[in-house]
Amino acid sequence: MFFTWLSQVAALVPQCEIDVPVGGVYRDVQSRILTQALRKIHYSLCQSHSVIIFLNQVRSSVKPGQVFGRFDEVTCGGNSLKFYAALRLRMMRTGLLKTGDQISGLGVSVQVVKNKLAPAMKKSDLMIEFGKGFRCEPEVLELACEHGIIVEEGNNYMIEGEVFGDRYSAERHLIENEEVLDNIITNLRKHLFERKRLLCP
């Protein structure tokens, strides 16, 4: 059994902050509390086949008198997450997705900053569509063209006998026809896994 827990670091509220009236002064103990909590759950988490996903916000830390140059970045909870995390991803918005005149999603650049299981510093550009999540159709189209499952000639794409004049039309065809998309994904997996099996002795 494999479990996933989702937590937002910025939403952690220490008890001392709750006890102090609004506008009162209190010590910033959030990073210390998070470090202690991670130490307590670290061993049991390793034995439980669970994954905890922390969402953390990065803020610029401007030093007094600094005007130019790269600003330092600080995170809620201090450096404890950086130390304990097995995998860290940095996500940045790169643009907006538009359908006609309406904004339908976001373009996101994801970089693997730390990875204890594989080489880090990999980077990928993804698209998130509002109400649906990550869009897989652009990646499927690109991989299928790369491995010859979809024929690409100039700006034309041939998908199961149908020809589309541009990339947008080809992606829309995959979005609107789930059966065609599933067939291409199945063929891609067969091709990639067969290739991997042949390469590995």
GROMACS .gro file of C-alpha atoms in nm, residues 71-181:
model
  111
   71PHE     CA    1   1.828   3.864  -0.424
   72ASP     CA    2   1.856   3.583  -0.172
   73GLU     CA    3   1.553   3.356  -0.139
   74VAL     CA    4   1.396   3.245   0.187
   75THR     CA    5   1.129   2.983   0.253
   76CYS     CA    6   0.875   2.924   0.528
   77GLY     CA    7   1.013   2.678   0.780
   78GLY     CA    8   1.379   2.764   0.727
   79ASN     CA    9   1.619   2.508   0.577
   80SER     CA   10   1.476   2.194   0.738
   81LEU     CA   11   1.278   2.091   0.430
   82LYS     CA   12   1.584   2.135   0.210
   83PHE     CA   13   1.777   1.897   0.435
   84TYR     CA   14   1.514   1.627   0.488
   85ALA     CA   15   1.356   1.624   0.142
   86ALA     CA   16   1.445   1.335  -0.090
   87LEU     CA   17   1.325   1.531  -0.392
   88ARG     CA   18   1.286   1.905  -0.441
   89LEU     CA   19   1.118   2.066  -0.740
   90ARG     CA   20   1.127   2.434  -0.824
   91MET     CA   21   0.823   2.555  -1.018
   92MET     CA   22   0.803   2.891  -1.193
   93ARG     CA   23   0.529   3.034  -1.411
   94THR     CA   24   0.648   3.100  -1.764
   95GLY     CA   25   0.332   3.231  -1.929
   96LEU     CA   26  -0.040   3.202  -1.987
   97LEU     CA   27  -0.233   2.956  -2.205
   98LYS     CA   28  -0.508   3.109  -2.412
   99THR     CA   29  -0.801   2.955  -2.596
  100GLY     CA   30  -0.916   3.229  -2.828
  101ASP     CA   31  -0.934   3.544  -2.614
  102GLN     CA   32  -0.977   3.361  -2.283
  103ILE     CA   33  -0.700   3.250  -2.047
  104SER     CA   34  -0.735   2.873  -2.001
  105GLY     CA   35  -0.421   2.780  -1.810
  106LEU     CA   36  -0.059   2.841  -1.717
  107GLY     CA   37   0.278   2.746  -1.860
  108VAL     CA   38   0.510   2.618  -1.586
  109SER     CA   39   0.883   2.544  -1.583
  110VAL     CA   40   0.977   2.267  -1.338
  111GLN     CA   41   1.340   2.208  -1.237
  112VAL     CA   42   1.465   1.921  -1.019
  113VAL     CA   43   1.684   2.100  -0.765
  114LYS     CA   44   1.757   1.796  -0.547
  115ASN     CA   45   1.709   1.425  -0.608
  116LYS     CA   46   1.845   1.145  -0.390
  117LEU     CA   47   1.717   0.877  -0.630
  118ALA     CA   48   1.841   1.001  -0.970
  119PRO     CA   49   2.055   1.277  -1.125
  120ALA     CA   50   1.922   1.622  -1.040
  121MET     CA   51   1.900   1.948  -1.237
  122LYS     CA   52   1.662   1.807  -1.497
  123LYS     CA   53   1.421   2.064  -1.638
  124SER     CA   54   1.083   2.036  -1.806
  125ASP     CA   55   0.824   2.281  -1.938
  126LEU     CA   56   0.466   2.181  -1.854
  127MET     CA   57   0.119   2.321  -1.912
  128ILE     CA   58  -0.157   2.333  -1.650
  129GLU     CA   59  -0.512   2.376  -1.773
  130PHE     CA   60  -0.761   2.530  -1.530
  131GLY     CA   61  -1.011   2.273  -1.401
  132LYS     CA   62  -0.824   1.978  -1.557
  133GLY     CA   63  -0.464   1.982  -1.435
  134PHE     CA   64  -0.147   1.898  -1.628
  135ARG     CA   65  -0.193   1.859  -2.005
  136CYS     CA   66  -0.028   1.544  -2.139
  137GLU     CA   67  -0.128   1.587  -2.504
  138PRO     CA   68   0.168   1.814  -2.606
  139GLU     CA   69   0.417   1.567  -2.456
  140VAL     CA   70   0.244   1.268  -2.619
  141LEU     CA   71   0.248   1.445  -2.955
  142GLU     CA   72   0.618   1.533  -2.923
  143LEU     CA   73   0.724   1.181  -2.815
  144ALA     CA   74   0.507   1.015  -3.080
  145CYS     CA   75   0.669   1.230  -3.351
  146GLU     CA   76   1.015   1.154  -3.212
  147HIS     CA   77   0.957   0.776  -3.223
  148GLY     CA   78   0.772   0.769  -3.556
  149ILE     CA   79   0.425   0.682  -3.424
  150ILE     CA   80   0.294   1.012  -3.562
  151VAL     CA   81   0.437   1.130  -3.894
  152GLU     CA   82   0.555   1.492  -3.892
  153GLU     CA   83   0.632   1.662  -4.222
  154GLY     CA   84   0.700   2.034  -4.193
  155ASN     CA   85   0.398   2.180  -4.016
  156ASN     CA   86   0.175   1.882  -4.099
  157TYR     CA   87   0.096   1.596  -3.863
  158MET     CA   88  -0.050   1.263  -3.974
  159ILE     CA   89  -0.241   1.086  -3.695
  160GLU     CA   90  -0.392   0.749  -3.786
  161GLY     CA   91  -0.448   0.853  -4.148
  162GLU     CA   92  -0.576   1.205  -4.074
  163VAL     CA   93  -0.363   1.506  -4.165
  164PHE     CA   94  -0.356   1.823  -3.953
  165GLY     CA   95  -0.205   2.147  -4.076
  166ASP     CA   96  -0.052   2.272  -3.751
  167ARG     CA   97   0.045   2.163  -3.400
  168TYR     CA   98  -0.258   2.325  -3.237
  169SER     CA   99  -0.501   2.126  -3.455
  170ALA     CA  100  -0.314   1.801  -3.381
  171GLU     CA  101  -0.325   1.866  -3.006
  172ARG     CA  102  -0.697   1.951  -3.020
  173HIS     CA  103  -0.760   1.624  -3.205
  174LEU     CA  104  -0.586   1.429  -2.925
  175ILE     CA  105  -0.779   1.620  -2.659
  176GLU     CA  106  -1.116   1.558  -2.823
  177ASN     CA  107  -1.053   1.190  -2.911
  178GLU     CA  108  -0.959   0.994  -2.599
  179GLU     CA  109  -0.952   0.663  -2.787
  180VAL     CA  110  -0.692   0.793  -3.033
  181LEU     CA  111  -0.487   0.936  -2.745
   0.00000   0.00000   0.00000
